[in-house]
PDB file of C-alpha atoms and ligand atoms in Angstrom:
ATOM      1  CA  MET C   1     106.647  45.669  -8.470  1.00 60.00           C
ATOM      2  CA  ARG C   2     110.101  46.757  -7.431  1.00 80.00           C
ATOM      3  CA  ALA C   3     111.734  43.971  -9.433  1.00 83.00           C
ATOM      4  CA  LEU C   4     109.784  45.060 -12.501  1.00 86.00           C
ATOM      5  CA  ASP C   5     110.958  48.662 -12.009  1.00 90.00           C
ATOM      6  CA  LEU C   6     114.535  47.450 -11.959  1.00 91.00           C
ATOM      7  CA  VAL C   7     114.090  45.501 -15.176  1.00 92.00           C
ATOM      8  CA  PHE C   8     112.475  48.535 -16.799  1.00 93.00           C
ATOM      9  CA  LEU C   9     115.262  50.839 -15.601  1.00 93.00           C
ATOM     10  CA  LYS C  10     117.917  48.511 -16.945  1.00 94.00           C
ATOM     11  CA  LYS C  11     116.330  48.200 -20.402  1.00 94.00           C
ATOM     12  CA  PHE C  12     115.618  51.903 -20.530  1.00 96.00           C
ATOM     13  CA  SER C  13     119.252  52.762 -19.683  1.00 96.00           C
ATOM     14  CA  ILE C  14     120.460  50.453 -22.431  1.00 96.00           C
ATOM     15  CA  LEU C  15     118.093  52.172 -24.880  1.00 97.00           C
ATOM     16  CA  ILE C  16     119.312  55.629 -23.787  1.00 97.00           C
ATOM     17  CA  ALA C  17     122.968  54.558 -24.078  1.00 97.00           C
ATOM     18  CA  PHE C  18     122.277  53.199 -27.558  1.00 98.00           C
ATOM     19  CA  LEU C  19     120.600  56.450 -28.648  1.00 98.00           C
ATOM     20  CA  VAL C  20     123.499  58.491 -27.229  1.00 98.00           C
ATOM     21  CA  ALA C  21     125.941  56.334 -29.203  1.00 98.00           C
ATOM     22  CA  VAL C  22     123.902  56.857 -32.385  1.00 98.00           C
ATOM     23  CA  GLY C  23     123.801  60.604 -31.696  1.00 98.00           C
ATOM     24  CA  VAL C  24     127.546  60.840 -31.218  1.00 98.00           C
ATOM     25  CA  GLY C  25     128.089  58.745 -34.338  1.00 97.00           C
ATOM     26  CA  LEU C  26     125.892  61.057 -36.400  1.00 97.00           C
ATOM     27  CA  ALA C  27     127.656  64.124 -35.045  1.00 97.00           C
ATOM     28  CA  LEU C  28     131.081  62.710 -35.962  1.00 97.00           C
ATOM     29  CA  PHE C  29     129.828  61.717 -39.411  1.00 97.00           C
ATOM     30  CA  ALA C  30     128.414  65.205 -39.971  1.00 96.00           C
ATOM     31  CA  HIS C  31     131.715  66.710 -38.862  1.00 95.00           C
ATOM     32  CA  TYR C  32     133.577  64.489 -41.309  1.00 95.00           C
ATOM     33  CA  LEU C  33     131.241  65.408 -44.193  1.00 94.00           C
ATOM     34  CA  ASN C  34     131.571  69.108 -43.388  1.00 92.00           C
ATOM     35  CA  GLY C  35     135.342  68.789 -43.475  1.00 91.00           C
ATOM     36  CA  LYS C  36     135.157  67.466 -47.026  1.00 90.00           C
ATOM     37  CA  LYS C  37     133.197  70.434 -48.301  1.00 88.00           C
ATOM     38  CA  VAL C  38     135.153  73.338 -49.759  1.00 87.00           C
ATOM     39  CA  TYR C  39     133.424  76.633 -49.095  1.00 85.00           C
ATOM     40  CA  PRO C  40     133.966  79.462 -51.603  1.00 85.00           C
ATOM     41  CA  ALA C  41     135.803  82.456 -50.175  1.00 85.00           C
ATOM     42  CA  ASP C  42     133.476  85.203 -49.029  1.00 88.00           C
ATOM     43  CA  PRO C  43     133.735  87.874 -51.774  1.00 88.00           C
ATOM     44  CA  GLY C  44     133.362  90.628 -49.188  1.00 91.00           C
ATOM     45  CA  ALA C  45     136.274  89.269 -47.166  1.00 91.00           C
ATOM     46  CA  VAL C  46     138.386  88.909 -50.305  1.00 90.00           C
ATOM     47  CA  ARG C  47     137.672  92.521 -51.257  1.00 90.00           C
ATOM     48  CA  SER C  48     138.522  93.896 -47.860  1.00 91.00           C
ATOM     49  CA  THR C  49     141.770  91.898 -47.830  1.00 91.00           C
ATOM     50  CA  LEU C  50     142.675  93.348 -51.227  1.00 90.00           C
ATOM     51  CA  ASP C  51     141.782  96.806 -49.925  1.00 88.00           C
ATOM     52  CA  ARG C  52     144.027  96.295 -46.925  1.00 89.00           C
ATOM     53  CA  ILE C  53     147.045  95.176 -48.911  1.00 89.00           C
ATOM     54  CA  ALA C  54     146.607  97.677 -51.746  1.00 84.00           C
ATOM     55  CA  PRO C  55     149.370 100.270 -52.049  1.00 81.00           C
ATOM     56  CA  GLU C  56     148.699 103.674 -50.580  1.00 78.00           C
ATOM     57  CA  GLY C  57     147.064 106.071 -52.991  1.00 73.00           C
ATOM     58  CA  ALA C  58     149.458 107.815 -55.344  1.00 72.00           C
ATOM     59  CA  VAL C  59     149.829 111.432 -54.399  1.00 71.00           C
ATOM     60  CA  TYR C  60     150.658 114.012 -56.975  1.00 72.00           C
ATOM     61  CA  ALA C  61     152.995 116.420 -55.262  1.00 68.00           C
ATOM     62  CA  GLY C  62     153.536 118.734 -58.180  1.00 72.00           C
ATOM     63  CA  THR C  63     157.155 119.085 -59.206  1.00 76.00           C
ATOM     64  CA  THR C  64     158.375 118.946 -55.619  1.00 72.00           C
ATOM     65  CA  GLY C  65     160.860 116.108 -55.354  1.00 77.00           C
ATOM     66  CA  ALA C  66     160.838 115.457 -59.089  1.00 81.00           C
ATOM     67  CA  ALA C  67     164.574 116.152 -59.228  1.00 83.00           C
ATOM     68  CA  GLN C  68     165.254 113.611 -56.466  1.00 84.00           C
ATOM     69  CA  GLN C  69     163.077 111.076 -58.255  1.00 85.00           C
ATOM     70  CA  ALA C  70     164.991 111.591 -61.469  1.00 88.00           C
ATOM     71  CA  ALA C  71     168.262 111.269 -59.573  1.00 88.00           C
ATOM     72  CA  ALA C  72     167.070 108.057 -57.925  1.00 89.00           C
ATOM     73  CA  ALA C  73     166.009 106.644 -61.289  1.00 88.00           C
ATOM     74  CA  ALA C  74     169.398 107.524 -62.768  1.00 88.00           C
ATOM     75  CA  ALA C  75     171.180 105.896 -59.820  1.00 86.00           C
ATOM     76  CA  GLU C  76     169.054 102.773 -60.280  1.00 83.00           C
ATOM     77  CA  GLN C  77     169.932 102.709 -63.953  1.00 80.00           C
ATOM     78  CA  ALA C  78     173.617 103.040 -63.121  1.00 79.00           C
ATOM     79  CA  ALA C  79     173.374 100.227 -60.579  1.00 76.00           C
ATOM     80  CA  ALA C  80     171.699  98.039 -63.197  1.00 71.00           C
ATOM     81  CA  THR C  81     174.506  98.635 -65.688  1.00 69.00           C
ATOM     82  CA  ALA C  82     177.049  97.955 -62.964  1.00 69.00           C
ATOM     83  CA  ASN C  83     175.577  94.454 -62.676  1.00 76.00           C
ATOM     84  CA  VAL C  84     176.359  93.710 -66.315  1.00 82.00           C
ATOM     85  CA  PRO C  85     179.653  91.801 -66.471  1.00 86.00           C
ATOM     86  CA  PHE C  86     182.770  93.734 -67.523  1.00 87.00           C
ATOM     87  CA  GLY C  87     180.918  96.994 -66.788  1.00 81.00           C
ATOM     88  CA  GLY C  88     178.970  96.551 -70.002  1.00 82.00           C
ATOM     89  CA  SER C  89     182.136  96.393 -72.110  1.00 87.00           C
ATOM     90  CA  THR C  90     181.674  95.004 -75.600  1.00 89.00           C
ATOM     91  CA  ASP C  91     185.318  94.063 -76.066  1.00 92.00           C
ATOM     92  CA  GLY C  92     185.065  90.555 -77.482  1.00 93.00           C
ATOM     93  CA  ALA C  93     188.557  89.512 -76.384  1.00 93.00           C
ATOM     94  CA  THR C  94     187.850  90.487 -72.769  1.00 92.00           C
ATOM     95  CA  ILE C  95     184.510  88.709 -72.718  1.00 93.00           C
ATOM     96  CA  PHE C  96     185.921  85.562 -74.295  1.00 94.00           C
ATOM     97  CA  ASN C  97     189.086  85.366 -72.215  1.00 92.00           C
ATOM     98  CA  ASP C  98     187.812  86.691 -68.890  1.00 90.00           C
ATOM     99  CA  GLY C  99     184.293  85.338 -69.300  1.00 88.00           C
ATOM    100  CA  PRO C 100     183.035  81.762 -69.359  1.00 91.00           C
ATOM    101  CA  CYS C 101     183.759  81.039 -73.032  1.00 93.00           C
ATOM    102  CA  THR C 102     187.447  80.229 -72.855  1.00 94.00           C
ATOM    103  CA  ALA C 103     186.905  77.418 -70.350  1.00 93.00           C
ATOM    104  CA  CYS C 104     185.290  75.274 -73.039  1.00 94.00           C
ATOM    105  CA  HIS C 105     186.311  76.787 -76.356  1.00 94.00           C
ATOM    106  CA  THR C 106     190.044  77.194 -75.890  1.00 93.00           C
ATOM    107  CA  GLY C 107     190.669  73.526 -75.115  1.00 92.00           C
ATOM    108  CA  GLY C 108     187.653  72.141 -76.942  1.00 92.00           C
ATOM    109  CA  VAL C 109     186.169  70.875 -73.683  1.00 90.00           C
ATOM    110  CA  GLY C 110     182.969  68.867 -74.009  1.00 90.00           C
ATOM    111  CA  GLY C 111     182.964  69.038 -77.791  1.00 92.00           C
ATOM    112  CA  ALA C 112     183.175  72.840 -77.929  1.00 94.00           C
ATOM    113  CA  PRO C 113     184.532  73.998 -81.288  1.00 95.00           C
ATOM    114  CA  LYS C 114     188.004  75.521 -80.866  1.00 95.00           C
ATOM    115  CA  LEU C 115     189.112  78.873 -82.252  1.00 94.00           C
ATOM    116  CA  ASP C 116     190.635  77.458 -85.429  1.00 94.00           C
ATOM    117  CA  ALA C 117     189.654  76.875 -89.015  1.00 93.00           C
ATOM    118  CA  ALA C 118     188.308  73.405 -88.280  1.00 93.00           C
ATOM    119  CA  GLY C 119     186.363  74.593 -85.236  1.00 94.00           C
ATOM    120  CA  ILE C 120     184.572  77.936 -85.204  1.00 94.00           C
ATOM    121  CA  GLY C 121     185.964  78.663 -88.686  1.00 93.00           C
ATOM    122  CA  ALA C 122     184.051  75.754 -90.213  1.00 94.00           C
ATOM    123  CA  ARG C 123     180.911  76.654 -88.314  1.00 94.00           C
ATOM    124  CA  VAL C 124     180.841  80.265 -89.481  1.00 93.00           C
ATOM    125  CA  ALA C 125     181.475  79.126 -93.042  1.00 94.00           C
ATOM    126  CA  ALA C 126     178.541  76.723 -92.851  1.00 94.00           C
ATOM    127  CA  GLN C 127     176.028  78.820 -90.926  1.00 94.00           C
ATOM    128  CA  GLY C 128     177.028  82.453 -91.090  1.00 93.00           C
ATOM    129  CA  LEU C 129     177.891  84.822 -88.256  1.00 94.00           C
ATOM    130  CA  ASP C 130     174.336  85.818 -87.347  1.00 94.00           C
ATOM    131  CA  GLU C 131     173.255  82.223 -86.842  1.00 94.00           C
ATOM    132  CA  LEU C 132     176.265  81.542 -84.599  1.00 95.00           C
ATOM    133  CA  ILE C 133     175.457  84.589 -82.464  1.00 95.00           C
ATOM    134  CA  LYS C 134     171.802  83.594 -82.223  1.00 95.00           C
ATOM    135  CA  LYS C 135     172.668  80.042 -81.140  1.00 95.00           C
ATOM    136  CA  ALA C 136     175.348  81.177 -78.681  1.00 95.00           C
ATOM    137  CA  ILE C 137     172.784  83.459 -77.014  1.00 94.00           C
ATOM    138  CA  ALA C 138     169.980  80.907 -76.917  1.00 94.00           C
ATOM    139  CA  GLY C 139     172.178  77.884 -76.214  1.00 93.00           C
ATOM    140  CA  PHE C 140     171.729  74.584 -78.015  1.00 94.00           C
ATOM    141  CA  THR C 141     172.656  70.941 -78.032  1.00 93.00           C
ATOM    142  CA  GLY C 142     174.345  69.947 -81.246  1.00 91.00           C
ATOM    143  CA  THR C 143     176.178  66.902 -82.540  1.00 92.00           C
ATOM    144  CA  THR C 144     179.307  67.394 -80.439  1.00 92.00           C
ATOM    145  CA  GLY C 145     177.940  68.674 -77.141  1.00 92.00           C
ATOM    146  CA  THR C 146     175.840  71.261 -75.343  1.00 93.00           C
ATOM    147  CA  MET C 147     176.486  74.975 -75.597  1.00 94.00           C
ATOM    148  CA  PRO C 148     174.838  76.632 -72.555  1.00 93.00           C
ATOM    149  CA  ALA C 149     172.794  79.788 -73.203  1.00 93.00           C
ATOM    150  CA  ARG C 150     175.144  82.801 -73.069  1.00 93.00           C
ATOM    151  CA  GLY C 151     177.943  80.418 -72.109  1.00 93.00           C
ATOM    152  CA  GLY C 152     176.235  79.973 -68.738  1.00 91.00           C
ATOM    153  CA  ASN C 153     176.402  83.634 -67.749  1.00 90.00           C
ATOM    154  CA  ALA C 154     172.849  84.915 -68.182  1.00 88.00           C
ATOM    155  CA  ALA C 155     173.963  88.454 -67.316  1.00 88.00           C
ATOM    156  CA  LEU C 156     175.931  88.852 -70.550  1.00 91.00           C
ATOM    157  CA  THR C 157     174.021  91.151 -72.886  1.00 91.00           C
ATOM    158  CA  ASP C 158     173.173  90.405 -76.522  1.00 92.00           C
ATOM    159  CA  ALA C 159     175.736  93.007 -77.601  1.00 92.00           C
ATOM    160  CA  GLN C 160     178.413  91.350 -75.472  1.00 93.00           C
ATOM    161  CA  MET C 161     177.595  87.922 -76.885  1.00 94.00           C
ATOM    162  CA  LYS C 162     177.792  89.340 -80.392  1.00 94.00           C
ATOM    163  CA  ALA C 163     181.194  90.857 -79.623  1.00 94.00           C
ATOM    164  CA  ALA C 164     182.475  87.589 -78.128  1.00 95.00           C
ATOM    165  CA  VAL C 165     181.355  85.524 -81.115  1.00 95.00           C
ATOM    166  CA  GLU C 166     182.832  88.080 -83.521  1.00 95.00           C
ATOM    167  CA  TYR C 167     186.115  87.803 -81.619  1.00 95.00           C
ATOM    168  CA  MET C 168     185.972  84.010 -81.833  1.00 95.00           C
ATOM    169  CA  VAL C 169     185.331  84.125 -85.550  1.00 94.00           C
ATOM    170  CA  ALA C 170     188.174  86.602 -86.079  1.00 94.00           C
ATOM    171  CA  GLN C 171     190.537  84.257 -84.198  1.00 93.00           C
ATOM    172  CA  SER C 172     189.503  81.213 -86.209  1.00 91.00           C
ATOM    173  CA  LYS C 173     191.207  81.795 -89.529  1.00 84.00           C
TER     174      LYS C 173
HETATM  175  C1  HEC M 201     180.287  74.559 -70.893  1.00 96.49           C
HETATM  176  C2  HEC M 201     181.063  74.704 -72.075  1.00 96.49           C
HETATM  177  C3  HEC M 201     180.843  75.935 -72.933  1.00 96.49           C
HETATM  178  C4  HEC M 201     180.953  77.253 -72.569  1.00 96.49           C
HETATM  179  C5  HEC M 201     181.267  77.837 -71.205  1.00 96.49           C
HETATM  180  C6  HEC M 201     180.721  78.022 -73.785  1.00 96.49           C
HETATM  181  N1  HEC M 201     180.458  77.184 -74.829  1.00 96.49           N
HETATM  182 FE1  HEC M 201     180.071  77.733 -76.738  1.00 96.49          FE
HETATM  183  N2  HEC M 201     179.814  75.786 -77.258  1.00 96.49           N
HETATM  184  C7  HEC M 201     180.001  74.706 -76.413  1.00 96.49           C
HETATM  185  C8  HEC M 201     179.768  73.477 -77.165  1.00 96.49           C
HETATM  186  C9  HEC M 201     179.876  72.065 -76.602  1.00 96.49           C
HETATM  187  C10 HEC M 201     179.450  73.857 -78.487  1.00 96.49           C
HETATM  188  C11 HEC M 201     179.150  72.948 -79.649  1.00 96.49           C
HETATM  189  C12 HEC M 201     177.786  72.286 -79.527  1.00 96.49           C
HETATM  190  C13 HEC M 201     177.494  71.408 -80.707  1.00 96.49           C
HETATM  191  O1  HEC M 201     177.534  71.901 -81.839  1.00 96.49           O
HETATM  192  O2  HEC M 201     177.225  70.232 -80.476  1.00 96.49           O
HETATM  193  C14 HEC M 201     179.511  75.310 -78.509  1.00 96.49           C
HETATM  194  C15 HEC M 201     179.274  76.081 -79.639  1.00 96.49           C
HETATM  195  C16 HEC M 201     179.437  77.435 -79.708  1.00 96.49           C
HETATM  196  C17 HEC M 201     179.328  78.214 -80.918  1.00 96.49           C
HETATM  197  C18 HEC M 201     179.036  77.672 -82.292  1.00 96.49           C
HETATM  198  C19 HEC M 201     177.556  77.688 -82.526  1.00 96.49           C
HETATM  199  C20 HEC M 201     177.136  76.946 -83.755  1.00 96.49           C
HETATM  200  O3  HEC M 201     176.090  77.315 -84.281  1.00 96.49           O
HETATM  201  O4  HEC M 201     177.818  76.022 -84.196  1.00 96.49           O
HETATM  202  C21 HEC M 201     179.549  79.527 -80.577  1.00 96.49           C
HETATM  203  C22 HEC M 201     179.536  80.717 -81.490  1.00 96.49           C
HETATM  204  C23 HEC M 201     179.794  79.554 -79.158  1.00 96.49           C
HETATM  205  N3  HEC M 201     179.715  78.282 -78.645  1.00 96.49           N
HETATM  206  C24 HEC M 201     180.034  80.717 -78.449  1.00 96.49           C
HETATM  207  C25 HEC M 201     180.278  80.765 -77.086  1.00 96.49           C
HETATM  208  C26 HEC M 201     180.499  81.969 -76.348  1.00 96.49           C
HETATM  209  C27 HEC M 201     180.500  83.355 -76.927  1.00 96.49           C
HETATM  210  C28 HEC M 201     180.699  81.619 -75.051  1.00 96.49           C
HETATM  211  C29 HEC M 201     180.944  82.525 -73.849  1.00 96.49           C
HETATM  212  C30 HEC M 201     179.990  83.572 -73.621  1.00 96.49           C
HETATM  213  C31 HEC M 201     180.594  80.168 -74.982  1.00 96.49           C
HETATM  214  N4  HEC M 201     180.346  79.690 -76.227  1.00 96.49           N
HETATM  215  C32 HEC M 201     180.771  79.416 -73.832  1.00 96.49           C
HETATM  216  C33 HEC M 201     180.331  74.752 -75.077  1.00 96.49           C
HETATM  217  C34 HEC M 201     180.518  75.905 -74.350  1.00 96.49           C
END
């Protein structure tokens, strides 16, 4: 009787251990499957996040402070112009000689057309001034090399580029 009990206990423990192993296996598998699933964001949570990070409501304060606001806007505008090279000057000679252009165009570096009749002079004759300005602003790769957009100084304005190209053309007779 007692020997039989022992045999039963042994088999039963093995069965229990096996079932526990299966249970743990299933739990791990379920965990793995759950990790693969992408749950959509809760729309309520998204809305409350947006609410939290939204700017504070705009307050209309009448004309109080309007003068300061105008002054601040003007100061901002002035600061923006100050960032334009040469203080926004449209003197072609300054932009060409003090800007990036001379580095390539004076010596003909990298296939840049020089300021002479065979260089820029021939180009303006073939394409016209407007086309030269357009291409100098946008940059292009031609048959002799690569002209970087705005000569590599993105802060130069269209008017400054126009002035620089006009200067180049005037020097290329
Ligand atoms: C890194 C050298 C480099 C710099 C800096 C540079 N260029 Fe050029 N540029 C070139 C090269 C190279 C070409 C010719 C490309 C070709 O035709 O293959 C060219 C061509 C041109 C042309 C002729 C465009 C045409 O249609 O044939 C103009 C105009 C010009 N550059 C203006 C300027 C101006 C203005 C500046 C300064 C703001 C400037 N470049 C700065 C390299 C340069």
